[in-house]
PDB file of C-alpha atoms in Angstrom:
ATOM      1  CA  MET K  27      38.111 -50.845  53.939  1.00 50.00           C
ATOM      2  CA  ALA K  28      37.539 -51.952  49.972  1.00 50.00           C
ATOM      3  CA  ALA K  29      38.148 -55.673  50.944  1.00 49.00           C
ATOM      4  CA  PHE K  30      35.689 -55.292  53.912  1.00 44.00           C
ATOM      5  CA  LEU K  31      32.781 -53.982  51.362  1.00 44.00           C
ATOM      6  CA  ALA K  32      33.620 -56.050  49.270  1.00 48.00           C
ATOM      7  CA  THR K  33      33.152 -59.872  51.000  1.00 46.00           C
ATOM      8  CA  ARG K  34      30.636 -61.952  50.856  1.00 45.00           C
ATOM      9  CA  PRO K  35      28.379 -62.237  54.562  1.00 46.00           C
ATOM     10  CA  ALA K  36      28.577 -66.567  55.878  1.00 46.00           C
ATOM     11  CA  SER K  37      25.423 -68.398  54.148  1.00 49.00           C
ATOM     12  CA  ALA K  38      24.273 -70.273  56.660  1.00 52.00           C
ATOM     13  CA  GLN K  39      23.717 -73.966  55.462  1.00 53.00           C
ATOM     14  CA  MET K  40      21.698 -74.721  52.758  1.00 68.00           C
ATOM     15  CA  SER K  41      21.735 -78.467  52.881  1.00 81.00           C
ATOM     16  CA  ASP K  42      18.655 -80.927  55.038  1.00 89.00           C
ATOM     17  CA  PRO K  43      20.699 -83.510  56.882  1.00 93.00           C
ATOM     18  CA  ARG K  44      17.859 -85.622  56.492  1.00 94.00           C
ATOM     19  CA  TYR K  45      17.294 -85.887  53.030  1.00 96.00           C
ATOM     20  CA  PRO K  46      20.130 -87.467  50.538  1.00 97.00           C
ATOM     21  CA  VAL K  47      19.142 -85.868  47.789  1.00 98.00           C
ATOM     22  CA  CYS K  48      19.558 -81.762  46.978  1.00 97.00           C
ATOM     23  CA  MET K  49      18.055 -79.908  43.859  1.00 96.00           C
ATOM     24  CA  ARG K  50      20.122 -76.875  42.912  1.00 95.00           C
ATOM     25  CA  THR K  51      18.136 -74.464  41.354  1.00 94.00           C
ATOM     26  CA  TYR K  52      19.672 -71.418  39.135  1.00 92.00           C
ATOM     27  CA  GLY K  53      19.099 -68.494  37.238  1.00 89.00           C
ATOM     28  CA  VAL K  54      17.103 -65.006  37.178  1.00 85.00           C
ATOM     29  CA  GLN K  55      13.653 -66.711  36.774  1.00 81.00           C
ATOM     30  CA  VAL K  56      13.667 -69.223  39.432  1.00 79.00           C
ATOM     31  CA  GLY K  57      16.789 -68.044  42.031  1.00 84.00           C
ATOM     32  CA  ASP K  58      19.465 -69.429  43.184  1.00 91.00           C
ATOM     33  CA  ARG K  59      18.644 -71.896  45.910  1.00 91.00           C
ATOM     34  CA  MET K  60      19.168 -75.309  46.989  1.00 92.00           C
ATOM     35  CA  ASP K  61      16.603 -77.582  48.264  1.00 94.00           C
ATOM     36  CA  CYS K  62      17.288 -80.906  49.890  1.00 95.00           C
ATOM     37  CA  VAL K  63      13.611 -82.488  50.229  1.00 96.00           C
ATOM     38  CA  PHE K  64      14.102 -85.655  48.501  1.00 97.00           C
ATOM     39  CA  MET K  65      14.741 -88.858  48.820  1.00 97.00           C
ATOM     40  CA  SER K  66      16.221 -90.401  45.911  1.00 97.00           C
ATOM     41  CA  LEU K  67      18.250 -89.021  42.545  1.00 98.00           C
ATOM     42  CA  ASP K  68      14.715 -90.041  40.298  1.00 98.00           C
ATOM     43  CA  GLN K  69      12.518 -87.928  42.059  1.00 98.00           C
ATOM     44  CA  CYS K  70      15.077 -84.662  42.125  1.00 98.00           C
ATOM     45  CA  GLN K  71      15.312 -85.367  38.130  1.00 98.00           C
ATOM     46  CA  ALA K  72      11.778 -85.832  38.416  1.00 98.00           C
ATOM     47  CA  SER K  73      11.093 -82.492  39.908  1.00 96.00           C
ATOM     48  CA  ALA K  74      13.725 -81.058  37.759  1.00 96.00           C
ATOM     49  CA  LEU K  75      12.444 -81.556  34.317  1.00 96.00           C
ATOM     50  CA  GLY K  76      12.147 -78.054  32.540  1.00 93.00           C
ATOM     51  CA  LEU K  77      13.488 -76.203  35.429  1.00 92.00           C
ATOM     52  CA  PRO K  78      17.379 -74.565  34.950  1.00 94.00           C
ATOM     53  CA  ALA K  79      18.190 -77.211  37.968  1.00 96.00           C
ATOM     54  CA  THR K  80      20.535 -80.105  38.897  1.00 97.00           C
ATOM     55  CA  CYS K  81      20.547 -82.982  41.065  1.00 98.00           C
ATOM     56  CA  LEU K  82      23.203 -84.122  43.677  1.00 97.00           C
ATOM     57  CA  LEU K  83      24.338 -86.200  46.608  1.00 96.00           C
ATOM     58  CA  ASN K  84      23.611 -83.985  50.324  1.00 96.00           C
ATOM     59  CA  PRO K  85      26.920 -83.596  51.078  1.00 92.00           C
ATOM     60  CA  TYR K  86      25.783 -82.781  54.948  1.00 93.00           C
ATOM     61  CA  PHE K  87      23.182 -86.357  54.708  1.00 95.00           C
ATOM     62  CA  ALA K  88      23.549 -87.596  58.238  1.00 91.00           C
ATOM     63  CA  PRO K  89      20.944 -90.903  57.947  1.00 86.00           C
ATOM     64  CA  ARG K  90      19.254 -91.858  61.471  1.00 82.00           C
ATOM     65  CA  SER K  91      20.865 -94.421  62.803  1.00 74.00           C
ATOM     66  CA  VAL K  92      19.213 -97.815  63.507  1.00 65.00           C
ATOM     67  CA  ARG K  93      19.250 -99.178  67.153  1.00 67.00           C
ATOM     68  CA  PRO K  94      19.135-102.900  66.969  1.00 65.00           C
ATOM     69  CA  HIS K  95      16.394-104.769  68.920  1.00 65.00           C
ATOM     70  CA  ARG K  96      17.390-105.447  72.465  1.00 67.00           C
ATOM     71  CA  VAL K  97      16.670-109.395  73.215  1.00 66.00           C
ATOM     72  CA  GLU K  98      14.860-109.577  76.182  1.00 64.00           C
ATOM     73  CA  ARG K  99      15.434-112.134  78.325  1.00 63.00           C
TER      74      ARG K  99
END
């Protein structure tokens, strides 16, 4: 029973697959979270300036596939 109580519940995916860069914040004042809302590392780093945070590539990023144009005959 103690082992059951000591386990943490599974967490949902925190990364938005539409954005290639995430900012991980941590600490008592800002909380511990992952915000995947950035299109570039530079954009993320500018937002993270002065925060206990780090920017990283989104491991769940799924770029939209570009469909080739069909040639009309």
